[in-house]
Amino acid sequence: MKTSDLLQFTLTVFVRHRWRTAMLSTCVALGVAAVVLLTSLGESARRYVAKEFAMLGSDMLIVLPGKKQTSGGGIPMYASTVRDLTLEDAAAIKQLPGVTAVAPIIAGSANVAFGARNRDCIVIGSTREFLTVRQLSIASGQSLPADADSIGRPVALIGSELKTSLFGEQNALGKMLDVDNYRYQVIGILAERGESLGLDMRNMLIIPVRSSEALFSSEALFRMLVDSHPQTDKAQLKNAIYQLVKQRHQGEEDITIITQQSVMQAFNSIMLTLTAVVGLLASVSLVIAGILIMNLSLISVQQRRAEIGLLKVLGAHADLVARLFVTESLLLVGIAGLLGLGLSSLIIWLANQWVPIITFVTPWWSPIIAMLLALLTAWLFSYMPARRAAAIAPVEALRP
Amino acid sequence: MIKLQQVNKWFKSGEDRLHVLNDINLQIDAGDYLSIMGPSGSGKSTLLNMLGLLDVFDSGEYWLNDVATHQLSEEQRADVRGQQIGFIFQNFQLINRLTAAENVALPLMLANMDKAERQHTVSGVLSQVGLADRMHHLPGQLSGGQLQRVAIARAIVQQPALILADEPTGNLDQHAGHDIITLLESLNQQGQTIVMVTHDQDMGARAKRHIRMVDGVLSEE
Ligand SMILES: Nc1ncnc2c1ncn2[C@@H]1O[C@H](COP(=O)(O)OP(=O)(O)O)[C@@H](O)[C@H]1O
Ligand SMILES: [Mg+2]
């Protein structure tokens, strides 16, 4: 039988058994769409977070107190801090060649109040270099004083949303804020900027790092952001910082340095694994669709014994009869799979209309894998029904 | 053209073995028109199935156009069925989802004939059986007599050497049955070899040769 005739013959079967065809197609389409959608979700999340990390800039290094226990990839884990990272360490690092800015950070949460209104929010103690490194700018007023790392002046920069929730439309500049047991004067308002690395800058208060030592009763730095010259070799700089701090900490290497590259690598590998696992779970739905196809095909073979017998009477070989049933399931799954791809594209398009923050993308391999998987399932599960059909004797056509 | 030599066939029925074909010897020449009559269960259909290569016998030889069919593989037997034998069944055996034309085209499709040639051939054959105006009807829209004409068209579309008809009028009323026999007769007059099993004395009598089967034993009048 010619392939075109084979396909046409199969289409007449689909039309005849509309319900069965519609039901199977729906299952397969949903399975394929599930695989594509879940892998797309994983990939989109990965890209979204990767973009956030990219905004850190490749010239920035993060210095954390404590030694990373695991070497190589994976999530950094920290042992208890042997020695605190201090402002003096920060000043020393600042002197290293290639370093353009160091922003020491002490962070914690505090209750911030203006008159009757108050808010719990994150307070960051740092220097004006923090704004440079994090690419923040001042909408009105001024930045932190230049001596923020030596004198604990009672001044603060306020995030745009925090400003609105405490002051409304009022002018905030020059007003006094109660932060736990301390008072700070608002000297600047941060320009609006979205979320970054999970920290909502719009809801933060920034004070001189010396002031925050008093506020949080600790001199230990939470971390340090080190910006470097674009031409500086990052690996060398990383090494130099390790050496310097080791020397300052009595030969103890008790810090961890994260570069954008190392974070991205670790994160990418986690997300890829996650995407693969989720995709695999979705594939189970395809296998279930495959089992359904097998069962309904077996029923179909039973119902069509006379027809199969007749085809053999008319000269069809056993392998043609088998091919007929395999074609039937491949064609059905092929068409349904394409519908599933269409469905997933539609859903992703709609998601992109409704959720503008995150851009949903489908990784190029996901539709290919979903289709191949669906077709492979169809082929595997149609094998048995096809064998059974092929074994039917031509005399079957003669039974009334 | 056809030579059956000492063909035997047994069917198992429980413990017993039923001797359904008992030393059958039969010669059929091109252009013959045979009727096979006999009591129910005497082996008529079994004999026809052997002639049509639908089933295998236990001993004996079957020569068709000088081919020893008893030595062929299942695939080769399928080819011989497709190319040389046309079948007509009591219950028509048409595929209900296909139109008359598509049903008739089925053997040509299996033989890889291309579509244009197929359509030409099919419409010719359907005209020959008087159904030129019913080509695109589905079986559900046709009468019993018309259905059997479609089946006959399908049987002759490959211009087979031999047509086998097993009680072709069994499901038809007197009038329609008569028309079918007339159609078969006219095919035979054009040289078509036909072997027909029938219950009906009158219809059987109209054949050129008359075979009787009783308990698996064949005799010719
Ligand atoms: N596949 C089979 N298995 C066992 N017995 C069969 C089979 N086919 C036919 N028979 C038996 O063989 C005998 C002849 O059957 P058949 O050729 O159909 O008779 P007829 O067509 O003359 O009525 C019957 O007794 C029938 O029951
Ligand atoms: Mg019979």
mmCIF file of C-alpha atoms in Angstrom, chain A residues 61-313:
data_model
loop_
_atom_site.group_PDB
_atom_site.id
_atom_site.type_symbol
_atom_site.label_atom_id
_atom_site.label_comp_id
_atom_site.label_asym_id
_atom_site.label_seq_id
_atom_site.Cartn_x
_atom_site.Cartn_y
_atom_site.Cartn_z
ATOM 1 C CA LEU A 61 32.867 40.075 44.118
ATOM 2 C CA ILE A 62 30.999 39.266 47.303
ATOM 3 C CA VAL A 63 33.088 38.538 50.378
ATOM 4 C CA LEU A 64 31.323 36.533 53.087
ATOM 5 C CA PRO A 65 32.548 35.653 56.540
ATOM 6 C CA GLY A 66 33.022 31.915 57.146
ATOM 7 C CA LYS A 67 34.627 29.200 55.061
ATOM 8 C CA LYS A 68 32.723 27.489 52.377
ATOM 9 C CA GLN A 69 32.698 23.814 53.292
ATOM 10 C CA THR A 70 32.122 22.227 49.949
ATOM 11 C CA SER A 71 34.554 22.896 47.188
ATOM 12 C CA GLY A 72 33.512 23.235 43.587
ATOM 13 C CA GLY A 73 29.907 23.695 42.519
ATOM 14 C CA GLY A 74 26.779 23.385 44.545
ATOM 15 C CA ILE A 75 25.205 25.674 47.077
ATOM 16 C CA PRO A 76 27.817 27.354 49.307
ATOM 17 C CA MET A 77 27.518 26.217 52.901
ATOM 18 C CA TYR A 78 29.153 28.016 55.752
ATOM 19 C CA ALA A 79 30.796 26.874 58.904
ATOM 20 C CA SER A 80 30.369 28.978 62.008
ATOM 21 C CA THR A 81 32.420 32.145 61.665
ATOM 22 C CA VAL A 82 35.877 31.818 63.094
ATOM 23 C CA ARG A 83 36.695 35.484 62.994
ATOM 24 C CA ASP A 84 34.442 38.382 62.142
ATOM 25 C CA LEU A 85 34.925 40.303 58.980
ATOM 26 C CA THR A 86 35.492 43.907 59.994
ATOM 27 C CA LEU A 87 35.553 47.407 58.596
ATOM 28 C CA GLU A 88 39.332 47.287 58.919
ATOM 29 C CA ASP A 89 39.411 44.282 56.616
ATOM 30 C CA ALA A 90 37.296 46.293 54.186
ATOM 31 C CA ALA A 91 39.705 49.214 54.336
ATOM 32 C CA ALA A 92 42.643 46.889 53.676
ATOM 33 C CA ILE A 93 40.918 45.274 50.694
ATOM 34 C CA LYS A 94 40.213 48.732 49.307
ATOM 35 C CA GLN A 95 43.982 49.218 49.006
ATOM 36 C CA LEU A 96 44.469 46.191 46.742
ATOM 37 C CA PRO A 97 45.331 47.013 43.109
ATOM 38 C CA GLY A 98 42.306 46.809 40.792
ATOM 39 C CA VAL A 99 39.738 47.416 43.523
ATOM 40 C CA THR A 100 37.632 50.456 42.733
ATOM 41 C CA ALA A 101 35.092 50.311 45.528
ATOM 42 C CA VAL A 102 34.333 48.309 48.655
ATOM 43 C CA ALA A 103 30.921 48.415 50.278
ATOM 44 C CA PRO A 104 30.912 46.830 53.735
ATOM 45 C CA ILE A 105 27.458 45.735 54.823
ATOM 46 C CA ILE A 106 25.877 45.182 58.206
ATOM 47 C CA ALA A 107 22.246 44.231 57.830
ATOM 48 C CA GLY A 108 19.330 43.436 60.034
ATOM 49 C CA SER A 109 15.686 44.171 60.455
ATOM 50 C CA ALA A 110 14.298 46.949 62.563
ATOM 51 C CA ASN A 111 11.114 48.813 63.228
ATOM 52 C CA VAL A 112 11.110 52.155 61.466
ATOM 53 C CA ALA A 113 8.606 54.754 62.666
ATOM 54 C CA PHE A 114 7.571 58.267 61.691
ATOM 55 C CA GLY A 115 4.942 59.680 63.955
ATOM 56 C CA ALA A 116 2.122 57.184 64.232
ATOM 57 C CA ARG A 117 3.173 55.130 61.225
ATOM 58 C CA ASN A 118 5.706 52.382 61.549
ATOM 59 C CA ARG A 119 7.076 49.565 59.473
ATOM 60 C CA ASP A 120 9.299 46.560 59.990
ATOM 61 C CA CYS A 121 11.932 46.620 57.297
ATOM 62 C CA ILE A 122 15.473 45.687 56.432
ATOM 63 C CA VAL A 123 18.084 48.222 57.488
ATOM 64 C CA ILE A 124 21.412 48.191 55.717
ATOM 65 C CA GLY A 125 24.450 49.775 57.221
ATOM 66 C CA SER A 126 27.000 50.624 54.538
ATOM 67 C CA THR A 127 28.916 53.395 52.841
ATOM 68 C CA ARG A 128 28.091 55.569 49.857
ATOM 69 C CA GLU A 129 29.986 53.024 47.746
ATOM 70 C CA PHE A 130 27.096 50.624 48.294
ATOM 71 C CA LEU A 131 25.018 52.818 45.994
ATOM 72 C CA THR A 132 27.702 52.775 43.336
ATOM 73 C CA VAL A 133 28.160 49.023 43.467
ATOM 74 C CA ARG A 134 24.436 48.262 43.480
ATOM 75 C CA GLN A 135 23.793 50.937 40.855
ATOM 76 C CA LEU A 136 21.362 52.806 43.043
ATOM 77 C CA SER A 137 20.823 56.514 42.678
ATOM 78 C CA ILE A 138 19.373 59.302 44.791
ATOM 79 C CA ALA A 139 16.078 60.775 43.625
ATOM 80 C CA SER A 140 16.239 63.724 45.972
ATOM 81 C CA GLY A 141 18.466 64.872 48.794
ATOM 82 C CA GLN A 142 22.000 63.545 49.158
ATOM 83 C CA SER A 143 23.882 60.293 49.586
ATOM 84 C CA LEU A 144 25.497 58.947 52.748
ATOM 85 C CA PRO A 145 28.342 61.117 54.133
ATOM 86 C CA ALA A 146 31.824 60.214 52.905
ATOM 87 C CA ASP A 147 32.900 59.293 56.422
ATOM 88 C CA ALA A 148 30.191 56.656 56.901
ATOM 89 C CA ASP A 149 32.875 54.069 57.676
ATOM 90 C CA SER A 150 34.437 56.111 60.443
ATOM 91 C CA ILE A 151 31.701 58.213 62.075
ATOM 92 C CA GLY A 152 28.238 56.932 63.044
ATOM 93 C CA ARG A 153 26.169 59.941 62.010
ATOM 94 C CA PRO A 154 22.398 59.655 62.608
ATOM 95 C CA VAL A 155 21.362 59.983 58.995
ATOM 96 C CA ALA A 156 19.478 57.677 56.632
ATOM 97 C CA LEU A 157 18.557 57.084 52.984
ATOM 98 C CA ILE A 158 15.040 55.818 52.477
ATOM 99 C CA GLY A 159 13.630 53.543 49.740
ATOM 100 C CA SER A 160 10.828 54.966 47.608
ATOM 101 C CA GLU A 161 8.090 52.652 48.830
ATOM 102 C CA LEU A 162 9.091 52.903 52.457
ATOM 103 C CA LYS A 163 9.017 56.667 52.048
ATOM 104 C CA THR A 164 5.474 56.568 50.671
ATOM 105 C CA SER A 165 4.198 54.233 53.354
ATOM 106 C CA LEU A 166 5.646 56.371 56.166
ATOM 107 C CA PHE A 167 5.275 59.868 54.768
ATOM 108 C CA GLY A 168 2.649 59.589 52.042
ATOM 109 C CA GLU A 169 2.902 62.669 49.823
ATOM 110 C CA GLN A 170 4.715 64.649 52.525
ATOM 111 C CA ASN A 171 8.294 65.746 52.095
ATOM 112 C CA ALA A 172 10.524 63.292 53.956
ATOM 113 C CA LEU A 173 13.840 65.119 53.646
ATOM 114 C CA GLY A 174 15.068 66.415 56.975
ATOM 115 C CA LYS A 175 12.460 64.482 58.982
ATOM 116 C CA MET A 176 13.491 62.329 61.920
ATOM 117 C CA LEU A 177 12.815 58.568 61.930
ATOM 118 C CA ASP A 178 12.694 56.330 64.997
ATOM 119 C CA VAL A 179 14.549 53.123 64.254
ATOM 120 C CA ASP A 180 14.247 50.809 67.235
ATOM 121 C CA ASN A 181 15.906 52.912 69.964
ATOM 122 C CA TYR A 182 17.762 55.321 67.679
ATOM 123 C CA ARG A 183 16.782 58.410 65.735
ATOM 124 C CA TYR A 184 17.948 59.149 62.208
ATOM 125 C CA GLN A 185 17.391 62.094 59.959
ATOM 126 C CA VAL A 186 16.300 61.390 56.384
ATOM 127 C CA ILE A 187 18.866 62.991 54.088
ATOM 128 C CA GLY A 188 18.077 61.259 50.806
ATOM 129 C CA ILE A 189 15.428 59.304 48.954
ATOM 130 C CA LEU A 190 16.412 56.436 46.657
ATOM 131 C CA ALA A 191 15.306 56.509 43.065
ATOM 132 C CA GLU A 192 12.719 53.916 42.166
ATOM 133 C CA ARG A 193 14.304 50.632 41.214
ATOM 134 C CA GLY A 194 12.849 47.180 41.065
ATOM 135 C CA GLU A 195 13.726 44.122 42.958
ATOM 136 C CA SER A 196 17.233 42.824 42.725
ATOM 137 C CA LEU A 197 18.474 39.484 43.961
ATOM 138 C CA GLY A 198 15.336 39.061 46.001
ATOM 139 C CA LEU A 199 15.960 42.261 47.942
ATOM 140 C CA ASP A 200 13.379 44.927 47.460
ATOM 141 C CA MET A 201 15.421 48.114 47.536
ATOM 142 C CA ARG A 202 12.275 50.188 47.573
ATOM 143 C CA ASN A 203 11.487 49.021 51.089
ATOM 144 C CA MET A 204 14.867 49.575 52.686
ATOM 145 C CA LEU A 205 16.567 51.998 54.919
ATOM 146 C CA ILE A 206 20.281 52.655 54.431
ATOM 147 C CA ILE A 207 22.367 54.169 57.234
ATOM 148 C CA PRO A 208 26.123 54.733 57.726
ATOM 149 C CA VAL A 209 27.836 51.460 58.565
ATOM 150 C CA ARG A 210 29.211 52.926 61.805
ATOM 151 C CA SER A 211 25.676 53.840 62.880
ATOM 152 C CA SER A 212 24.486 50.310 62.191
ATOM 153 C CA GLU A 213 27.180 48.912 64.511
ATOM 154 C CA ALA A 214 25.383 50.650 67.323
ATOM 155 C CA LEU A 215 21.896 49.793 66.055
ATOM 156 C CA PHE A 216 22.626 46.073 65.798
ATOM 157 C CA SER A 217 25.240 46.056 68.604
ATOM 158 C CA SER A 218 27.729 44.216 66.396
ATOM 159 C CA GLU A 219 30.835 45.065 64.451
ATOM 160 C CA ALA A 220 30.727 41.937 62.389
ATOM 161 C CA LEU A 221 30.125 42.551 58.706
ATOM 162 C CA PHE A 222 27.289 40.632 57.082
ATOM 163 C CA ARG A 223 29.206 40.798 53.828
ATOM 164 C CA MET A 224 31.293 43.022 51.620
ATOM 165 C CA LEU A 225 30.678 44.012 48.036
ATOM 166 C CA VAL A 226 33.946 44.565 46.188
ATOM 167 C CA ASP A 227 33.877 46.263 42.814
ATOM 168 C CA SER A 228 36.885 46.033 40.589
ATOM 169 C CA HIS A 229 38.281 47.555 37.445
ATOM 170 C CA PRO A 230 36.927 45.833 34.321
ATOM 171 C CA GLN A 231 40.478 44.952 33.220
ATOM 172 C CA THR A 232 41.354 43.323 36.525
ATOM 173 C CA ASP A 233 41.758 39.542 36.456
ATOM 174 C CA LYS A 234 39.002 38.337 38.777
ATOM 175 C CA ALA A 235 40.693 35.090 39.730
ATOM 176 C CA GLN A 236 43.851 36.945 40.713
ATOM 177 C CA LEU A 237 41.916 39.523 42.688
ATOM 178 C CA LYS A 238 40.004 36.766 44.452
ATOM 179 C CA ASN A 239 43.304 35.172 45.395
ATOM 180 C CA ALA A 240 44.752 38.447 46.569
ATOM 181 C CA ILE A 241 41.743 39.046 48.842
ATOM 182 C CA TYR A 242 42.038 35.527 50.270
ATOM 183 C CA GLN A 243 45.728 36.068 50.960
ATOM 184 C CA LEU A 244 45.214 39.494 52.510
ATOM 185 C CA VAL A 245 42.422 38.419 54.843
ATOM 186 C CA LYS A 246 44.275 35.226 55.768
ATOM 187 C CA GLN A 247 47.254 37.321 56.751
ATOM 188 C CA ARG A 248 45.050 39.688 58.760
ATOM 189 C CA HIS A 249 43.249 36.757 60.448
ATOM 190 C CA GLN A 250 46.348 35.003 61.816
ATOM 191 C CA GLY A 251 46.729 32.660 58.906
ATOM 192 C CA GLU A 252 43.152 31.440 59.031
ATOM 193 C CA GLU A 253 41.318 31.332 55.712
ATOM 194 C CA ASP A 254 37.884 32.046 57.117
ATOM 195 C CA ILE A 255 36.080 33.869 54.346
ATOM 196 C CA THR A 256 34.291 32.903 51.180
ATOM 197 C CA ILE A 257 34.419 34.898 47.976
ATOM 198 C CA ILE A 258 31.646 34.620 45.481
ATOM 199 C CA THR A 259 31.946 35.892 41.960
ATOM 200 C CA GLN A 260 29.052 36.405 39.623
ATOM 201 C CA GLN A 261 30.422 33.582 37.504
ATOM 202 C CA SER A 262 30.535 31.043 40.320
ATOM 203 C CA VAL A 263 27.037 31.902 41.493
ATOM 204 C CA MET A 264 25.642 31.666 38.004
ATOM 205 C CA GLN A 265 27.328 28.322 37.411
ATOM 206 C CA ALA A 266 25.991 26.806 40.601
ATOM 207 C CA PHE A 267 22.562 28.223 40.038
ATOM 208 C CA ASN A 268 22.410 27.133 36.404
ATOM 209 C CA SER A 269 23.265 23.572 37.266
ATOM 210 C CA ILE A 270 20.617 23.463 39.981
ATOM 211 C CA MET A 271 17.957 24.882 37.681
ATOM 212 C CA LEU A 272 18.854 22.581 34.807
ATOM 213 C CA THR A 273 18.499 19.591 37.100
ATOM 214 C CA LEU A 274 15.200 20.902 38.381
ATOM 215 C CA THR A 275 13.918 21.486 34.855
ATOM 216 C CA ALA A 276 14.936 17.982 33.843
ATOM 217 C CA VAL A 277 13.203 16.440 36.863
ATOM 218 C CA VAL A 278 10.017 18.392 36.275
ATOM 219 C CA GLY A 279 10.104 17.481 32.581
ATOM 220 C CA LEU A 280 10.545 13.848 33.498
ATOM 221 C CA LEU A 281 7.529 13.978 35.779
ATOM 222 C CA ALA A 282 5.483 15.471 32.962
ATOM 223 C CA SER A 283 6.652 12.670 30.677
ATOM 224 C CA VAL A 284 4.860 10.225 32.934
ATOM 225 C CA SER A 285 1.616 11.663 31.613
ATOM 226 C CA LEU A 286 2.750 10.709 28.124
ATOM 227 C CA VAL A 287 3.413 7.153 29.190
ATOM 228 C CA ILE A 288 -0.048 7.002 30.705
ATOM 229 C CA ALA A 289 -1.428 8.245 27.399
ATOM 230 C CA GLY A 290 0.587 5.470 25.748
ATOM 231 C CA ILE A 291 -0.981 2.788 27.917
ATOM 232 C CA LEU A 292 -4.401 4.201 27.086
ATOM 233 C CA ILE A 293 -3.546 4.022 23.400
ATOM 234 C CA MET A 294 -2.507 0.407 23.763
ATOM 235 C CA ASN A 295 -5.727 -0.582 25.511
ATOM 236 C CA LEU A 296 -7.974 1.187 23.063
ATOM 237 C CA SER A 297 -5.959 -0.167 20.142
ATOM 238 C CA LEU A 298 -6.405 -3.703 21.456
ATOM 239 C CA ILE A 299 -10.156 -3.114 21.646
ATOM 240 C CA SER A 300 -10.054 -1.642 18.173
ATOM 241 C CA VAL A 301 -8.234 -4.712 16.837
ATOM 242 C CA GLN A 302 -10.926 -6.895 18.380
ATOM 243 C CA GLN A 303 -13.719 -4.819 16.871
ATOM 244 C CA ARG A 304 -12.124 -4.810 13.468
ATOM 245 C CA ARG A 305 -11.318 -8.513 13.144
ATOM 246 C CA ALA A 306 -13.586 -8.855 10.124
ATOM 247 C CA GLU A 307 -12.038 -5.848 8.443
ATOM 248 C CA ILE A 308 -8.516 -7.095 9.094
ATOM 249 C CA GLY A 309 -9.488 -10.548 7.813
ATOM 250 C CA LEU A 310 -10.942 -8.939 4.712
ATOM 251 C CA LEU A 311 -7.745 -6.989 4.036
ATOM 252 C CA LYS A 312 -5.841 -10.255 4.185
ATOM 253 C CA VAL A 313 -8.363 -11.929 1.872
#
